[in-house]
mmCIF file of C-alpha atoms and ligand atoms in Angstrom:
data_model
loop_
_atom_site.group_PDB
_atom_site.id
_atom_site.type_symbol
_atom_site.label_atom_id
_atom_site.label_comp_id
_atom_site.label_asym_id
_atom_site.label_seq_id
_atom_site.Cartn_x
_atom_site.Cartn_y
_atom_site.Cartn_z
ATOM 1 C CA UNK H 1 66.662 -122.629 -95.828
ATOM 2 C CA UNK H 2 69.440 -121.957 -98.364
ATOM 3 C CA UNK H 3 71.746 -119.270 -97.090
ATOM 4 C CA UNK H 4 73.898 -117.717 -99.823
ATOM 5 C CA UNK H 5 77.567 -118.322 -99.245
ATOM 6 C CA UNK H 6 79.821 -115.270 -99.177
ATOM 7 C CA UNK H 7 83.570 -114.890 -99.209
ATOM 8 C CA UNK H 8 85.582 -111.735 -98.746
ATOM 9 C CA UNK H 9 88.826 -110.515 -97.233
ATOM 10 C CA UNK H 10 91.083 -107.588 -96.493
ATOM 11 C CA UNK H 11 94.815 -107.386 -97.114
ATOM 12 C CA UNK H 12 97.006 -106.896 -94.044
ATOM 13 C CA UNK H 13 98.970 -104.179 -95.850
ATOM 14 C CA UNK H 14 98.647 -101.945 -92.801
ATOM 15 C CA UNK H 15 96.020 -100.995 -90.273
ATOM 16 C CA UNK H 16 92.356 -101.089 -91.195
ATOM 17 C CA UNK H 17 90.784 -97.698 -91.822
ATOM 18 C CA UNK H 18 87.303 -96.203 -92.105
ATOM 19 C CA UNK H 19 87.178 -97.082 -95.826
ATOM 20 C CA UNK H 20 87.687 -100.786 -95.117
ATOM 21 C CA UNK H 21 85.138 -100.574 -92.327
ATOM 22 C CA UNK H 22 82.380 -98.587 -94.085
ATOM 23 C CA UNK H 23 82.975 -100.127 -97.508
ATOM 24 C CA UNK H 24 83.361 -103.723 -96.391
ATOM 25 C CA UNK H 25 83.453 -104.989 -92.806
ATOM 26 C CA UNK H 26 80.378 -103.162 -91.529
ATOM 27 C CA UNK H 27 78.328 -104.813 -94.291
ATOM 28 C CA UNK H 28 79.805 -108.258 -93.572
ATOM 29 C CA UNK H 29 78.727 -107.877 -89.953
ATOM 30 C CA UNK H 30 75.234 -106.638 -90.836
ATOM 31 C CA UNK H 31 74.535 -109.601 -93.127
ATOM 32 C CA UNK H 32 76.280 -112.397 -91.279
ATOM 33 C CA UNK H 33 73.221 -114.060 -89.772
ATOM 34 C CA UNK H 34 71.449 -114.433 -93.131
ATOM 35 C CA UNK H 35 74.437 -115.867 -94.952
ATOM 36 C CA UNK H 36 77.047 -118.588 -94.762
ATOM 37 C CA UNK H 37 80.223 -116.550 -94.356
ATOM 38 C CA UNK H 38 83.914 -117.022 -95.057
ATOM 39 C CA UNK H 39 86.116 -114.052 -94.202
ATOM 40 C CA UNK H 40 89.858 -114.302 -94.535
ATOM 41 C CA UNK H 41 92.857 -112.087 -93.978
ATOM 42 C CA UNK H 42 94.462 -112.175 -97.415
ATOM 43 C CA UNK H 43 98.122 -112.109 -96.460
ATOM 44 C CA UNK H 44 99.310 -113.596 -99.765
ATOM 45 C CA UNK H 45 97.783 -110.591 -101.542
ATOM 46 C CA UNK H 46 99.658 -108.238 -99.220
ATOM 47 C CA UNK H 47 102.937 -109.638 -100.608
ATOM 48 C CA UNK H 48 102.232 -108.342 -104.123
ATOM 49 C CA UNK H 49 103.547 -104.870 -103.263
ATOM 50 C CA UNK H 50 106.792 -104.068 -101.431
ATOM 51 C CA UNK H 51 106.310 -104.933 -97.739
ATOM 52 C CA UNK H 52 108.163 -105.396 -94.495
ATOM 53 C CA UNK H 53 108.335 -109.099 -93.470
ATOM 54 C CA UNK H 54 108.706 -108.156 -89.805
ATOM 55 C CA UNK H 55 105.344 -106.371 -89.960
ATOM 56 C CA UNK H 56 103.333 -108.742 -92.153
ATOM 57 C CA UNK H 57 102.609 -111.465 -89.561
ATOM 58 C CA UNK H 58 101.788 -108.869 -86.918
ATOM 59 C CA UNK H 59 99.419 -107.003 -89.258
ATOM 60 C CA UNK H 60 97.776 -110.298 -90.194
ATOM 61 C CA UNK H 61 96.791 -110.984 -86.563
ATOM 62 C CA UNK H 62 95.811 -107.343 -86.038
ATOM 63 C CA UNK H 63 93.393 -107.468 -88.973
ATOM 64 C CA UNK H 64 91.921 -110.761 -87.702
ATOM 65 C CA UNK H 65 91.425 -109.218 -84.243
ATOM 66 C CA UNK H 66 89.776 -106.170 -85.827
ATOM 67 C CA UNK H 67 87.344 -108.421 -87.726
ATOM 68 C CA UNK H 68 86.173 -109.758 -84.355
ATOM 69 C CA UNK H 69 86.230 -106.333 -82.710
ATOM 70 C CA UNK H 70 84.018 -104.920 -85.490
ATOM 71 C CA UNK H 71 81.435 -107.592 -84.778
ATOM 72 C CA UNK H 72 82.183 -110.659 -86.881
ATOM 73 C CA UNK H 73 81.011 -113.587 -84.816
ATOM 74 C CA UNK H 74 82.625 -117.039 -85.206
ATOM 75 C CA UNK H 75 79.207 -118.533 -84.548
ATOM 76 C CA UNK H 76 78.102 -117.215 -87.961
ATOM 77 C CA UNK H 77 81.354 -116.547 -89.800
ATOM 78 C CA UNK H 78 84.381 -118.682 -90.604
ATOM 79 C CA UNK H 79 87.393 -116.427 -89.972
ATOM 80 C CA UNK H 80 90.801 -117.553 -91.184
ATOM 81 C CA UNK H 81 94.160 -116.565 -92.627
ATOM 82 C CA UNK H 82 94.478 -117.142 -96.379
ATOM 83 C CA UNK H 83 98.009 -118.584 -96.326
ATOM 84 C CA UNK H 84 96.993 -121.158 -93.701
ATOM 85 C CA UNK H 85 94.878 -122.916 -96.343
ATOM 86 C CA UNK H 86 97.373 -124.083 -98.983
ATOM 87 C CA UNK H 87 94.606 -124.748 -101.529
ATOM 88 C CA UNK H 88 94.577 -120.982 -102.289
ATOM 89 C CA UNK H 89 98.100 -121.135 -103.718
ATOM 90 C CA UNK H 90 97.522 -124.495 -105.364
ATOM 91 C CA UNK H 91 94.371 -123.433 -107.206
ATOM 92 C CA UNK H 92 96.053 -120.190 -108.260
ATOM 93 C CA UNK H 93 98.662 -122.149 -110.192
ATOM 94 C CA UNK H 94 96.064 -124.274 -111.929
ATOM 95 C CA UNK H 95 94.018 -121.199 -112.872
ATOM 96 C CA UNK H 96 97.156 -119.379 -114.032
ATOM 97 C CA UNK H 97 97.543 -122.061 -116.649
ATOM 98 C CA UNK H 98 94.168 -121.239 -118.235
ATOM 99 C CA UNK H 99 94.144 -117.441 -117.836
ATOM 100 C CA UNK H 100 95.175 -115.405 -120.898
ATOM 101 C CA UNK H 101 97.905 -112.901 -120.079
ATOM 102 C CA UNK H 102 96.058 -110.027 -121.736
ATOM 103 C CA UNK H 103 93.116 -110.463 -119.347
ATOM 104 C CA UNK H 104 95.462 -109.574 -116.495
ATOM 105 C CA UNK H 105 97.283 -106.772 -118.292
ATOM 106 C CA UNK H 106 93.936 -104.992 -118.691
ATOM 107 C CA UNK H 107 93.267 -104.752 -114.949
ATOM 108 C CA UNK H 108 93.085 -101.146 -113.741
ATOM 109 C CA UNK H 109 94.533 -101.909 -110.296
ATOM 110 C CA UNK H 110 97.544 -103.597 -111.919
ATOM 111 C CA UNK H 111 98.144 -100.624 -114.204
ATOM 112 C CA UNK H 112 97.861 -98.144 -111.324
ATOM 113 C CA UNK H 113 100.009 -100.051 -108.835
ATOM 114 C CA UNK H 114 102.544 -101.105 -111.487
ATOM 115 C CA UNK H 115 103.131 -97.454 -112.347
ATOM 116 C CA UNK H 116 104.107 -96.822 -108.717
ATOM 117 C CA UNK H 117 106.566 -99.736 -108.728
ATOM 118 C CA UNK H 118 108.259 -98.900 -112.033
ATOM 119 C CA UNK H 119 110.668 -101.512 -113.381
ATOM 120 C CA UNK H 120 110.601 -103.568 -110.185
ATOM 121 C CA UNK H 121 106.975 -104.573 -110.614
ATOM 122 C CA UNK H 122 106.579 -108.204 -109.605
ATOM 123 C CA UNK H 123 104.705 -111.046 -111.294
ATOM 124 C CA UNK H 124 102.660 -111.356 -108.100
ATOM 125 C CA UNK H 125 101.006 -108.005 -108.731
ATOM 126 C CA UNK H 126 99.951 -109.073 -112.225
ATOM 127 C CA UNK H 127 98.706 -112.373 -110.816
ATOM 128 C CA UNK H 128 96.770 -110.782 -107.933
ATOM 129 C CA UNK H 129 93.353 -111.218 -109.638
ATOM 130 C CA UNK H 130 93.982 -114.931 -110.283
ATOM 131 C CA UNK H 131 94.774 -115.447 -106.594
ATOM 132 C CA UNK H 132 91.572 -113.557 -105.820
ATOM 133 C CA UNK H 133 89.655 -115.799 -108.225
ATOM 134 C CA UNK H 134 91.087 -118.859 -106.467
ATOM 135 C CA UNK H 135 90.058 -117.437 -103.050
ATOM 136 C CA UNK H 136 86.467 -117.080 -104.217
ATOM 137 C CA UNK H 137 86.051 -120.142 -106.426
ATOM 138 C CA UNK H 138 87.465 -122.559 -103.828
ATOM 139 C CA UNK H 139 84.445 -121.858 -101.614
ATOM 140 C CA UNK H 140 81.872 -121.952 -104.453
ATOM 141 C CA UNK H 141 80.759 -118.539 -103.172
ATOM 142 C CA UNK H 142 77.405 -117.132 -104.309
ATOM 143 C CA UNK H 143 78.202 -113.559 -103.337
ATOM 144 C CA UNK H 144 81.342 -111.521 -102.920
ATOM 145 C CA UNK H 145 80.966 -108.280 -100.969
ATOM 146 C CA UNK H 146 83.484 -105.859 -102.440
ATOM 147 C CA UNK H 147 83.977 -102.154 -102.869
ATOM 148 C CA UNK H 148 83.439 -100.640 -106.306
ATOM 149 C CA UNK H 149 87.187 -100.710 -106.950
ATOM 150 C CA UNK H 150 87.206 -104.529 -106.887
ATOM 151 C CA UNK H 151 84.336 -104.988 -109.346
ATOM 152 C CA UNK H 152 86.632 -105.527 -112.324
ATOM 153 C CA UNK H 153 88.464 -108.303 -110.467
ATOM 154 C CA UNK H 154 85.193 -110.009 -109.717
ATOM 155 C CA UNK H 155 84.195 -109.908 -113.370
ATOM 156 C CA UNK H 156 87.535 -111.532 -114.164
ATOM 157 C CA UNK H 157 86.825 -114.246 -111.578
ATOM 158 C CA UNK H 158 83.590 -115.029 -113.395
ATOM 159 C CA UNK H 159 85.419 -115.112 -116.750
ATOM 160 C CA UNK H 160 88.044 -117.500 -115.360
ATOM 161 C CA UNK H 161 85.396 -119.791 -113.853
ATOM 162 C CA UNK H 162 83.473 -119.809 -117.106
ATOM 163 C CA UNK H 163 86.591 -120.608 -119.101
ATOM 164 C CA UNK H 164 87.527 -123.415 -116.709
ATOM 165 C CA UNK H 165 84.027 -124.929 -116.882
ATOM 166 C CA UNK H 166 84.077 -124.680 -120.684
ATOM 167 C CA UNK H 167 87.491 -126.342 -120.997
ATOM 168 C CA UNK H 168 87.315 -128.971 -118.253
ATOM 169 C CA UNK H 169 83.675 -129.542 -117.293
ATOM 170 C CA UNK H 170 80.343 -129.497 -119.130
ATOM 171 C CA UNK H 171 77.454 -127.012 -119.240
ATOM 172 C CA UNK H 172 75.228 -129.562 -117.458
ATOM 173 C CA UNK H 173 77.814 -130.209 -114.727
ATOM 174 C CA UNK H 174 79.952 -127.120 -114.149
ATOM 175 C CA UNK H 175 82.592 -127.492 -111.437
ATOM 176 C CA UNK H 176 83.103 -123.861 -110.460
ATOM 177 C CA UNK H 177 80.253 -121.591 -109.417
ATOM 178 C CA UNK H 178 80.058 -118.088 -110.921
ATOM 179 C CA UNK H 179 79.849 -115.583 -108.046
ATOM 180 C CA UNK H 180 77.903 -112.318 -108.006
ATOM 181 C CA UNK H 181 79.334 -109.053 -106.652
ATOM 182 C CA UNK H 182 77.618 -107.512 -103.665
ATOM 183 C CA UNK H 183 78.424 -103.805 -103.799
ATOM 184 C CA UNK H 184 77.204 -101.679 -100.919
ATOM 185 C CA UNK H 185 75.018 -98.702 -101.786
ATOM 186 C CA UNK H 186 76.569 -96.619 -99.014
ATOM 187 C CA UNK H 187 80.238 -96.260 -98.151
ATOM 188 C CA UNK H 188 81.366 -97.974 -101.373
ATOM 189 C CA UNK H 189 84.131 -95.399 -101.782
ATOM 190 C CA UNK H 190 85.455 -93.472 -98.812
ATOM 191 C CA UNK H 191 87.948 -90.857 -99.948
ATOM 192 C CA UNK H 192 91.278 -89.701 -98.555
ATOM 193 C CA UNK H 193 91.309 -86.943 -95.929
ATOM 194 C CA UNK H 194 94.041 -85.139 -97.831
ATOM 195 C CA UNK H 195 92.549 -85.490 -101.339
ATOM 196 C CA UNK H 196 88.836 -85.951 -101.873
ATOM 197 C CA UNK H 197 89.431 -87.382 -105.353
ATOM 198 C CA UNK H 198 91.495 -90.428 -104.337
ATOM 199 C CA UNK H 199 90.295 -93.261 -102.138
ATOM 200 C CA UNK H 200 91.286 -93.714 -98.527
ATOM 201 C CA UNK H 201 93.944 -96.396 -98.605
ATOM 202 C CA UNK H 202 96.202 -98.316 -96.206
ATOM 203 C CA UNK H 203 99.170 -97.865 -98.487
ATOM 204 C CA UNK H 204 98.953 -94.071 -98.815
ATOM 205 C CA UNK H 205 102.331 -92.933 -97.459
ATOM 206 C CA UNK H 206 100.635 -90.245 -95.363
ATOM 207 C CA UNK H 207 98.925 -91.504 -92.212
ATOM 208 C CA UNK H 208 97.058 -88.155 -92.146
ATOM 209 C CA UNK H 209 95.082 -89.293 -95.204
ATOM 210 C CA UNK H 210 93.081 -91.906 -93.267
ATOM 211 C CA UNK H 211 91.437 -92.653 -89.940
ATOM 212 C CA UNK H 212 92.669 -96.028 -88.746
ATOM 213 C CA UNK H 213 90.253 -98.047 -86.636
ATOM 214 C CA UNK H 214 92.836 -98.098 -83.847
ATOM 215 C CA UNK H 215 93.622 -94.357 -83.848
ATOM 216 C CA UNK H 216 93.269 -92.833 -80.343
ATOM 217 C CA UNK H 217 90.790 -89.924 -79.880
ATOM 218 C CA UNK H 218 93.427 -87.165 -79.839
ATOM 219 C CA UNK H 219 94.890 -88.384 -83.128
ATOM 220 C CA UNK H 220 91.426 -88.532 -84.709
ATOM 221 C CA UNK H 221 90.808 -84.933 -83.609
ATOM 222 C CA UNK H 222 94.149 -83.884 -85.071
ATOM 223 C CA UNK H 223 93.527 -85.634 -88.398
ATOM 224 C CA UNK H 224 90.060 -84.124 -88.794
ATOM 225 C CA UNK H 225 91.304 -80.675 -87.771
ATOM 226 C CA UNK H 226 94.004 -80.787 -90.454
ATOM 227 C CA UNK H 227 92.058 -82.578 -93.204
ATOM 228 C CA UNK H 228 91.604 -80.849 -96.562
ATOM 229 C CA UNK H 229 88.513 -78.667 -96.981
ATOM 230 C CA UNK H 230 87.546 -75.665 -99.109
ATOM 231 C CA UNK H 231 86.948 -71.963 -98.432
ATOM 232 C CA UNK H 232 83.197 -72.062 -99.243
ATOM 233 C CA UNK H 233 80.744 -71.386 -96.433
ATOM 234 C CA UNK H 234 77.731 -73.665 -96.035
ATOM 235 C CA UNK H 235 78.235 -77.404 -96.386
ATOM 236 C CA UNK H 236 76.593 -79.602 -99.019
ATOM 237 C CA UNK H 237 76.554 -83.103 -100.521
ATOM 238 C CA UNK H 238 77.048 -83.955 -104.200
ATOM 239 C CA UNK H 239 78.767 -80.798 -105.454
ATOM 240 C CA UNK H 240 81.434 -82.115 -107.884
ATOM 241 C CA UNK H 241 83.488 -78.979 -107.222
ATOM 242 C CA UNK H 242 83.650 -79.950 -103.508
ATOM 243 C CA UNK H 243 84.778 -83.608 -103.279
ATOM 244 C CA UNK H 244 86.216 -83.171 -99.757
ATOM 245 C CA UNK H 245 82.961 -81.669 -98.514
ATOM 246 C CA UNK H 246 80.916 -84.560 -99.894
ATOM 247 C CA UNK H 247 83.297 -87.120 -98.390
ATOM 248 C CA UNK H 248 83.324 -85.588 -94.897
ATOM 249 C CA UNK H 249 79.543 -85.208 -94.817
ATOM 250 C CA UNK H 250 79.157 -88.813 -95.957
ATOM 251 C CA UNK H 251 81.448 -89.984 -93.155
ATOM 252 C CA UNK H 252 79.384 -87.981 -90.682
ATOM 253 C CA UNK H 253 76.129 -89.357 -92.060
ATOM 254 C CA UNK H 254 77.210 -93.009 -92.052
ATOM 255 C CA UNK H 255 78.767 -92.938 -88.602
ATOM 256 C CA UNK H 256 75.959 -90.992 -86.953
ATOM 257 C CA UNK H 257 73.330 -93.233 -88.577
ATOM 258 C CA UNK H 258 71.290 -90.261 -89.761
ATOM 259 C CA UNK H 259 69.736 -90.034 -93.186
ATOM 260 C CA UNK H 260 71.194 -87.804 -95.854
ATOM 261 C CA UNK H 261 68.378 -85.206 -95.853
ATOM 262 C CA UNK H 262 68.678 -84.743 -92.082
ATOM 263 C CA UNK H 263 72.416 -84.194 -92.315
ATOM 264 C CA UNK H 264 72.055 -81.844 -95.303
ATOM 265 C CA UNK H 265 69.626 -79.685 -93.316
ATOM 266 C CA UNK H 266 71.783 -79.791 -90.181
ATOM 267 C CA UNK H 267 74.972 -78.599 -91.895
ATOM 268 C CA UNK H 268 73.749 -76.267 -94.651
ATOM 269 C CA UNK H 269 74.669 -73.107 -92.764
ATOM 270 C CA UNK H 270 77.743 -74.416 -90.980
ATOM 271 C CA UNK H 271 81.371 -73.524 -91.542
ATOM 272 C CA UNK H 272 84.221 -76.010 -91.163
ATOM 273 C CA UNK H 273 85.122 -74.690 -87.710
ATOM 274 C CA UNK H 274 81.739 -75.793 -86.430
ATOM 275 C CA UNK H 275 81.446 -79.048 -88.397
ATOM 276 C CA UNK H 276 84.871 -80.571 -87.850
ATOM 277 C CA UNK H 277 84.588 -81.050 -84.063
ATOM 278 C CA UNK H 278 81.171 -82.683 -84.600
ATOM 279 C CA UNK H 279 82.630 -85.080 -87.139
ATOM 280 C CA UNK H 280 85.603 -85.924 -84.924
ATOM 281 C CA UNK H 281 83.255 -86.686 -82.025
ATOM 282 C CA UNK H 282 81.041 -88.975 -84.099
ATOM 283 C CA UNK H 283 84.067 -90.918 -85.334
ATOM 284 C CA UNK H 284 85.527 -91.235 -81.829
ATOM 285 C CA UNK H 285 82.231 -92.442 -80.363
ATOM 286 C CA UNK H 286 81.623 -94.920 -83.171
ATOM 287 C CA UNK H 287 85.082 -96.405 -82.839
ATOM 288 C CA UNK H 288 85.105 -96.503 -79.022
ATOM 289 C CA UNK H 289 83.418 -99.935 -78.568
ATOM 290 C CA UNK H 290 85.484 -101.409 -81.429
ATOM 291 C CA UNK H 291 88.697 -100.198 -79.783
ATOM 292 C CA UNK H 292 87.663 -101.538 -76.369
ATOM 293 C CA UNK H 293 86.921 -104.978 -77.833
ATOM 294 C CA UNK H 294 90.149 -104.897 -79.829
ATOM 295 C CA UNK H 295 92.198 -104.200 -76.694
ATOM 296 C CA UNK H 296 90.462 -107.110 -74.931
ATOM 297 C CA UNK H 297 91.215 -109.454 -77.824
ATOM 298 C CA UNK H 298 94.863 -108.472 -77.942
ATOM 299 C CA UNK H 299 95.062 -109.275 -74.229
ATOM 300 C CA UNK H 300 93.437 -112.677 -74.790
ATOM 301 C CA UNK H 301 95.404 -114.023 -77.703
ATOM 302 C CA UNK H 302 94.487 -117.627 -76.915
ATOM 303 C CA UNK H 303 90.921 -116.899 -77.959
ATOM 304 C CA UNK H 304 92.046 -115.267 -81.223
ATOM 305 C CA UNK H 305 94.304 -118.240 -81.996
ATOM 306 C CA UNK H 306 91.493 -120.675 -81.308
ATOM 307 C CA UNK H 307 89.091 -118.799 -83.635
ATOM 308 C CA UNK H 308 91.702 -118.807 -86.407
ATOM 309 C CA UNK H 309 92.521 -122.504 -85.899
ATOM 310 C CA UNK H 310 88.879 -123.532 -86.068
ATOM 311 C CA UNK H 311 88.309 -121.228 -89.050
ATOM 312 C CA UNK H 312 91.260 -122.758 -90.855
ATOM 313 C CA UNK H 313 89.974 -126.293 -90.336
ATOM 314 C CA UNK H 314 86.525 -125.502 -91.707
ATOM 315 C CA UNK H 315 87.908 -123.480 -94.635
ATOM 316 C CA UNK H 316 90.455 -126.193 -95.463
ATOM 317 C CA UNK H 317 87.746 -128.861 -95.636
ATOM 318 C CA UNK H 318 85.681 -126.966 -98.202
ATOM 319 C CA UNK H 319 88.615 -125.603 -100.198
ATOM 320 C CA UNK H 320 90.195 -129.042 -100.437
ATOM 321 C CA UNK H 321 87.013 -130.567 -101.883
ATOM 322 C CA UNK H 322 86.904 -127.988 -104.721
ATOM 323 C CA UNK H 323 90.642 -128.277 -105.336
ATOM 324 C CA UNK H 324 90.367 -132.075 -105.661
ATOM 325 C CA UNK H 325 87.618 -131.700 -108.299
ATOM 326 C CA UNK H 326 89.661 -129.168 -110.268
ATOM 327 C CA UNK H 327 92.834 -131.277 -110.075
ATOM 328 C CA UNK H 328 91.003 -134.356 -111.319
ATOM 329 C CA UNK H 329 89.339 -132.435 -114.165
ATOM 330 C CA UNK H 330 92.676 -130.912 -115.240
ATOM 331 C CA UNK H 331 94.446 -134.247 -115.305
ATOM 332 C CA UNK H 332 96.599 -134.126 -112.183
ATOM 333 C CA UNK H 333 97.576 -137.713 -111.372
ATOM 334 C CA UNK H 334 96.010 -138.929 -108.120
ATOM 335 C CA UNK H 335 98.272 -139.635 -105.133
ATOM 336 C CA UNK H 336 99.527 -143.227 -105.183
HETATM 337 N N1 AQP L 1 88.410 -96.167 -99.390
HETATM 338 C C1 AQP L 1 87.590 -97.201 -99.418
HETATM 339 N N2 AQP L 1 86.255 -97.024 -99.458
HETATM 340 C C2 AQP L 1 85.415 -98.079 -99.464
HETATM 341 N N3 AQP L 1 85.818 -99.354 -99.434
HETATM 342 C C3 AQP L 1 87.134 -99.581 -99.394
HETATM 343 N N4 AQP L 1 87.870 -100.720 -99.329
HETATM 344 C C4 AQP L 1 89.176 -100.400 -99.282
HETATM 345 N N5 AQP L 1 89.343 -99.069 -99.305
HETATM 346 C C5 AQP L 1 88.097 -98.529 -99.371
HETATM 347 C C6 AQP L 1 87.292 -102.048 -99.331
HETATM 348 O O1 AQP L 1 87.887 -102.786 -98.289
HETATM 349 C C7 AQP L 1 87.996 -104.138 -98.696
HETATM 350 C C8 AQP L 1 89.389 -104.642 -98.450
HETATM 351 O O2 AQP L 1 90.306 -103.960 -99.235
HETATM 352 P P1 AQP L 1 91.785 -104.529 -99.394
HETATM 353 O O3 AQP L 1 92.562 -104.283 -98.209
HETATM 354 O O4 AQP L 1 91.745 -105.941 -99.828
HETATM 355 O O5 AQP L 1 92.373 -103.778 -100.618
HETATM 356 P P2 AQP L 1 92.183 -102.341 -101.102
HETATM 357 O O6 AQP L 1 90.823 -102.150 -101.698
HETATM 358 O O7 AQP L 1 93.312 -102.104 -102.033
HETATM 359 O O8 AQP L 1 92.302 -101.501 -99.748
HETATM 360 P P3 AQP L 1 93.342 -100.387 -99.390
HETATM 361 O O9 AQP L 1 93.085 -99.920 -98.015
HETATM 362 O O10 AQP L 1 93.368 -99.362 -100.481
HETATM 363 O O11 AQP L 1 94.664 -101.180 -99.346
HETATM 364 P P4 AQP L 1 95.998 -100.946 -100.143
HETATM 365 O O12 AQP L 1 96.356 -99.524 -99.891
HETATM 366 O O13 AQP L 1 96.942 -101.917 -99.541
HETATM 367 O O14 AQP L 1 95.731 -101.224 -101.584
HETATM 368 C C9 AQP L 1 87.590 -104.238 -100.162
HETATM 369 O O15 AQP L 1 86.244 -104.742 -100.238
HETATM 370 C C10 AQP L 1 87.669 -102.811 -100.605
HETATM 371 O O16 AQP L 1 86.779 -102.546 -101.661
#
């Protein structure tokens, strides 16, 4: 049976939060047995914004441990660190040479993040989508599970692959496979706890804006208690005037595994004072087994290292085969 191949990753720009979990990792876990999976910690991407070198390596292992704690199983999923497979950087250079600059300048994420960095904005940030294209194309992935915010980058990946095939291969024998996005219908955009109109993000300077997967129960209670709400009584989904309300109800619905109509009926007459403790409890209970497993993994680092070593070997094998085809097609002289 052909199992579609998927590739995805998270940047170790900080600790994973409920947005990463509900928008990405939870779906990877749910589909892992039906697919052939490659999940990496994209540490090279994390270097495209200002970062602390002392924290990067530590965050990289933390994210890998959280992948396992959330339920990724090495029996079904290849788990590895992006920078440990040099083909990612090598293919990026080759693809850089065929990617028009204006394709990259159009990217919304670049425009948004560049604004924050002002004059110091690095070439790496502009080149982020080409590195992402290399990540995906190296594995000839069929599907790429991403949040809505990454859809534009995936379209660019397809454009780059198409351009490469047009320039260096033939329509009958393309070298790079065009991937399809796999966008979840639920949890695609979890919003900040301090502003219901911007997404929950690792790099938000305020830790109060997100629930990290490793937050202890008392901190979760504190964050939910202080999170932004509105003065309207009665809680409801889908009111554009109440983005915070919609976001908090969605979190409650997803983490309690109830359907939307049930939650809407349950909360319609509630005030925030009644709802917030319920939400905090659901989050704490959902994260409890993940946190227990995470603590076990951090106490058994040999196992984590072994998973990452084996993942690297498998990833390297496949990535190297694609890289060799691309190098040959682009005229790189073979090793003598
Ligand atoms: N708030 C979110 N809601 C739903 N999905 C989200 N994802 C991230 N934030 C949310 C999804 O998580 C995956 C990994 O994301 P990433 O770390 O590679 O980059 P990101 O999207 O830029 O995530 P952050 O947390 O916002 O990181 P920073 O602050 O460093 O930029 C992706 O599939 C993403 O869609």
